[in-house]
Tab-separated table of C-alpha atoms and ligand atoms in Angstrom:
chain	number	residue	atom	x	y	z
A	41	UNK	CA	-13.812	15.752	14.351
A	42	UNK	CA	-11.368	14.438	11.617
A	43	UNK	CA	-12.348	15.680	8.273
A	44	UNK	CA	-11.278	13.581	5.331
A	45	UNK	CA	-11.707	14.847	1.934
A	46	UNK	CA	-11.752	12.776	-0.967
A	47	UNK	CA	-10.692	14.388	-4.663
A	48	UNK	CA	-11.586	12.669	-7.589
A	49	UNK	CA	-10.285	13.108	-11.018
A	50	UNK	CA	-9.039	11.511	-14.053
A	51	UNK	CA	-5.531	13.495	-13.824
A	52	UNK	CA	-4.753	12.684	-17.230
A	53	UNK	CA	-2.450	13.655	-16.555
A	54	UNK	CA	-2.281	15.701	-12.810
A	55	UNK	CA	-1.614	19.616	-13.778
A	56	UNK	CA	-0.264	22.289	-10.998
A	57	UNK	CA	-4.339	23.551	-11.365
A	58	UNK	CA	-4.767	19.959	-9.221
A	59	UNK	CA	-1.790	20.422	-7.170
A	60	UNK	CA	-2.995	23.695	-6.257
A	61	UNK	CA	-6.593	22.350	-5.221
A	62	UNK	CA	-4.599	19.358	-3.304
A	63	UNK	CA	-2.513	21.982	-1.345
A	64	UNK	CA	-6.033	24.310	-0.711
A	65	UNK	CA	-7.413	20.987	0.625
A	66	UNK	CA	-4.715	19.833	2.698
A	67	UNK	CA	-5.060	23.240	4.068
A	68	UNK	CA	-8.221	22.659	5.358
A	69	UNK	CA	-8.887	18.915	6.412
A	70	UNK	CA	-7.139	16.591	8.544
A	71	UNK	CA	-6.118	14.195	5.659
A	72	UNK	CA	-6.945	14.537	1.693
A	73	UNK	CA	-7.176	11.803	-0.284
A	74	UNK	CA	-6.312	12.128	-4.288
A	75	UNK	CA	-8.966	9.391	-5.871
A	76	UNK	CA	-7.487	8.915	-9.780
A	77	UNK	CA	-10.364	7.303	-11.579
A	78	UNK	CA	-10.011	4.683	-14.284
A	79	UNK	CA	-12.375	2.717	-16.599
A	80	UNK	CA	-11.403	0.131	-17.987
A	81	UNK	CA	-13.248	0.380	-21.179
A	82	UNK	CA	-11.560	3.871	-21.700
A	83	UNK	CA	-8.107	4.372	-22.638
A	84	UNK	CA	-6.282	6.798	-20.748
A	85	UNK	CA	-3.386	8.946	-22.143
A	86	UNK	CA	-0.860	8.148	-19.603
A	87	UNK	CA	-0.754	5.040	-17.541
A	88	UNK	CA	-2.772	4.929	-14.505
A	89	UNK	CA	-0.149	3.109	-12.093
A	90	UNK	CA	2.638	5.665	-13.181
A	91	UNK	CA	0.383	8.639	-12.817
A	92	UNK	CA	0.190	7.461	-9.085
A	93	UNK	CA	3.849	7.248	-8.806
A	94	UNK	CA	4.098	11.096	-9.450
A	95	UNK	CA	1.829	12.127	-7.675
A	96	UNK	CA	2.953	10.287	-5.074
A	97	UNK	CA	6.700	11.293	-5.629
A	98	UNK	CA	5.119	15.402	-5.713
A	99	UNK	CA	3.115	15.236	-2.705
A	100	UNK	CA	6.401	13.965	-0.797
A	101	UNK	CA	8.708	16.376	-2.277
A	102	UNK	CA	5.912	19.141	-0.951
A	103	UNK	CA	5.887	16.783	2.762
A	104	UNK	CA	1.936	17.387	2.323
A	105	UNK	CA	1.883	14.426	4.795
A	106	UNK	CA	-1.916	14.536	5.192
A	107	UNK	CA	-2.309	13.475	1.195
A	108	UNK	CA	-2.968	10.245	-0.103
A	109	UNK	CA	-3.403	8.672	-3.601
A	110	UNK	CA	-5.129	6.106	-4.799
A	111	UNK	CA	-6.580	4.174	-7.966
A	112	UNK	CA	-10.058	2.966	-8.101
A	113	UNK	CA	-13.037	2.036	-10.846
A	114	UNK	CA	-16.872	2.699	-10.084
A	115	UNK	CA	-18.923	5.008	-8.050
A	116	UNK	CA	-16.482	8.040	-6.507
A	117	UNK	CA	-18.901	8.293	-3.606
A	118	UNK	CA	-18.531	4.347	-2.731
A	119	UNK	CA	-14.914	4.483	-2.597
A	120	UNK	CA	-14.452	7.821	-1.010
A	121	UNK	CA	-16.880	6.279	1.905
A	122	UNK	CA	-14.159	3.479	2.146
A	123	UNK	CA	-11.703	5.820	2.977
A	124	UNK	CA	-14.502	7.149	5.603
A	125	UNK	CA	-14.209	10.939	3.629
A	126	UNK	CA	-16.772	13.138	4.790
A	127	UNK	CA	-16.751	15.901	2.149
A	128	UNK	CA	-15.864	15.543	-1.751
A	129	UNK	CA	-13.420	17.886	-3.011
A	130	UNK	CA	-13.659	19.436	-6.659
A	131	UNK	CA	-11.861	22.330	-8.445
A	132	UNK	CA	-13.873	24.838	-10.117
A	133	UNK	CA	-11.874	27.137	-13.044
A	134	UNK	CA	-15.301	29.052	-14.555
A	135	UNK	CA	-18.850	29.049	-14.695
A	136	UNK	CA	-18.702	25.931	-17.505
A	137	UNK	CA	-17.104	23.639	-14.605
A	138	UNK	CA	-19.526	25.284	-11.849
A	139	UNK	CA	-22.364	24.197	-14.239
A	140	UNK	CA	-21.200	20.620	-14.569
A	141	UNK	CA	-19.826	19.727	-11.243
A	142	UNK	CA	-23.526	20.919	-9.843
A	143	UNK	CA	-25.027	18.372	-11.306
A	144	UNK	CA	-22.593	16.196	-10.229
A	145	UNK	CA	-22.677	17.309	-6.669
A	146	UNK	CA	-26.165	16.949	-6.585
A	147	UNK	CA	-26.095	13.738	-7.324
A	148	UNK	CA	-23.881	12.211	-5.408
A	149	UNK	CA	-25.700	14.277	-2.337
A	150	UNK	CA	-28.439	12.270	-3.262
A	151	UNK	CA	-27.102	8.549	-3.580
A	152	UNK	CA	-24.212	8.918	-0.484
A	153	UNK	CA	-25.515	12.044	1.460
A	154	UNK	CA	-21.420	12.766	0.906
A	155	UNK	CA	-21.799	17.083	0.748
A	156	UNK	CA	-18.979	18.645	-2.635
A	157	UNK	CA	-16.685	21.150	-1.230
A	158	UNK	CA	-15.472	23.250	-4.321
A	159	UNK	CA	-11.970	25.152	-4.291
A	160	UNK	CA	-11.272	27.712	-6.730
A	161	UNK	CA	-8.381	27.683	-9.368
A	162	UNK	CA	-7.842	31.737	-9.426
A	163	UNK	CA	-4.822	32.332	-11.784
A	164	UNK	CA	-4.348	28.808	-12.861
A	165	UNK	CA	-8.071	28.542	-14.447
A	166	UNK	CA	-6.450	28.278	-17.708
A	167	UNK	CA	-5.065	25.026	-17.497
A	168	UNK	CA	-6.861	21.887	-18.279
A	169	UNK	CA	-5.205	17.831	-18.862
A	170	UNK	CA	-6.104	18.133	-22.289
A	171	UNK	CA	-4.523	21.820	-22.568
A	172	UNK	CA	-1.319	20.407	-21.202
A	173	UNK	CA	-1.648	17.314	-23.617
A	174	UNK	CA	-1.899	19.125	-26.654
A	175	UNK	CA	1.115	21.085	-26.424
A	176	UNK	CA	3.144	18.130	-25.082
A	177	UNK	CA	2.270	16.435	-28.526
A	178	UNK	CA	3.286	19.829	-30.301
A	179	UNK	CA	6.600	19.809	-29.044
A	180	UNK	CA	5.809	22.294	-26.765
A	181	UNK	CA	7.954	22.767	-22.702
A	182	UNK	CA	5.457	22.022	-20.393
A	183	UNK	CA	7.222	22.439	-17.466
A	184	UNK	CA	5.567	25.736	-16.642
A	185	UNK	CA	2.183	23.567	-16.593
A	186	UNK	CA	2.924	20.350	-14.530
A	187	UNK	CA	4.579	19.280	-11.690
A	188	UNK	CA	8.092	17.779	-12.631
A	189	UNK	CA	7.957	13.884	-12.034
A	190	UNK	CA	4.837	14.169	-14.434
A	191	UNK	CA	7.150	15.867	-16.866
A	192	UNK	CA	9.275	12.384	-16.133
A	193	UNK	CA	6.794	10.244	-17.101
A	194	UNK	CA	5.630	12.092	-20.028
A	195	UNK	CA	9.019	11.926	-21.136
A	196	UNK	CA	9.421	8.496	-20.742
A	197	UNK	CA	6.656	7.783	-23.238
A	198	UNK	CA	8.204	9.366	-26.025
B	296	ADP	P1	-12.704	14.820	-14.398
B	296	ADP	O1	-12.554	14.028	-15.644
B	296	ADP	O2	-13.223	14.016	-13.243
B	296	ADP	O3	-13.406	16.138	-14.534
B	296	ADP	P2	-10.144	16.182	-14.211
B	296	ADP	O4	-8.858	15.480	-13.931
B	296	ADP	O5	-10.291	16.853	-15.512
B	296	ADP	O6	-11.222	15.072	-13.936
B	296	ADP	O7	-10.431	17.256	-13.075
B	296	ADP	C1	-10.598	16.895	-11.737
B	296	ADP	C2	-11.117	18.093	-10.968
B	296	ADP	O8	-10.146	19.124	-10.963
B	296	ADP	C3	-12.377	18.744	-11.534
B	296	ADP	O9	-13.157	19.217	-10.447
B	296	ADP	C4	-11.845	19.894	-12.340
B	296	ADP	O10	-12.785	20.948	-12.437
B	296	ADP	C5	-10.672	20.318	-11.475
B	296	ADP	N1	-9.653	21.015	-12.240
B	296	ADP	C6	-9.135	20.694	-13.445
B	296	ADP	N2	-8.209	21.584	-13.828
B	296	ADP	C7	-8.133	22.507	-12.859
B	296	ADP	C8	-7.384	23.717	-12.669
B	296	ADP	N3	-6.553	24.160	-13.581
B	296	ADP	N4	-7.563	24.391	-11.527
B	296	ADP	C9	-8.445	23.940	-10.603
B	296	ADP	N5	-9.203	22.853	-10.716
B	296	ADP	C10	-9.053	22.135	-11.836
């Protein structure tokens, strides 16, 4: 049976914790497919459309050829169902996430019958978007912290 795994985040931006979970999933399923969500009522930090780019640009330089990206707005579990994804794919760093993504989880059980499949970040449960963000803004390298055609675009906005 093909498995197809759908990970949704805001990757705001994408960190090497969610490169690692995208390289633990492609591991595992026949195809993975990276789901960045957007509101439109909410600003995001970086621009969705570019965020796509490089992540697009990373999976390829990795040749994780069973990875896809892409952008959508509403209900995870509808979309990941378009891409006929069997299992939802989540990253847990502690037992704060754990706590949250339950609920989550439980939920979208519920509505889609669509099962969470959680991967652990190990070493890099330190790292967080916002983490990432706030030394980026305090002049801080962040190279260590993201993969490099996010530092591009990071870059690019200053
Ligand atoms: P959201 O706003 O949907 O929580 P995020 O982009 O913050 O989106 O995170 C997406 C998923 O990746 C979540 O399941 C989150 O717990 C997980 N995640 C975030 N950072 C890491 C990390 N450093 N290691 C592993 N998983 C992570």
């Amino acid at each position: 049976m093909e498995t197809i795994g759908f990970y949704a985040g805001s990757f705001d931006p994408f960190t090497n914790g969610h490169l690692q979970i995208v390289r633990k999933a492609a591991n595992c399923f026949s195809k993975v497919i990276v789901g960045i969500a957007y509101n439109n009522e909410k600003k995001t930090r970086i621009n969705k459309e570019e965020m796509k780019q490089a992540i697009e640009r990373t999976i390829q330089e990795l040749e994780l050829k069973n990875v896809k990206v892409v952008l959508y707005n509403g209900l995870t579990v509808k979309e990941a169902q378009k891409h006929g994804a069997n299992i939802l794919i989540r990253g847990l760093r502690n037992g704060t996430d754990y706590q949250y993504e339950e609920d989550i989880a439980e939920t979208n059980q519920k509505i889609s019958g669509l099962d969470t499949c959680y991967f652990r970040a190990g070493e890099l449960g330190y790292l967080s978007s916002s983490l990432v963000m706030e030394l980026w803004q305090n002049g801080v390298e962040i190279s260590e912290f993201v993969p490099t055609a996010v530092v591009e675009i990071l870059k690019k906005k200053v």
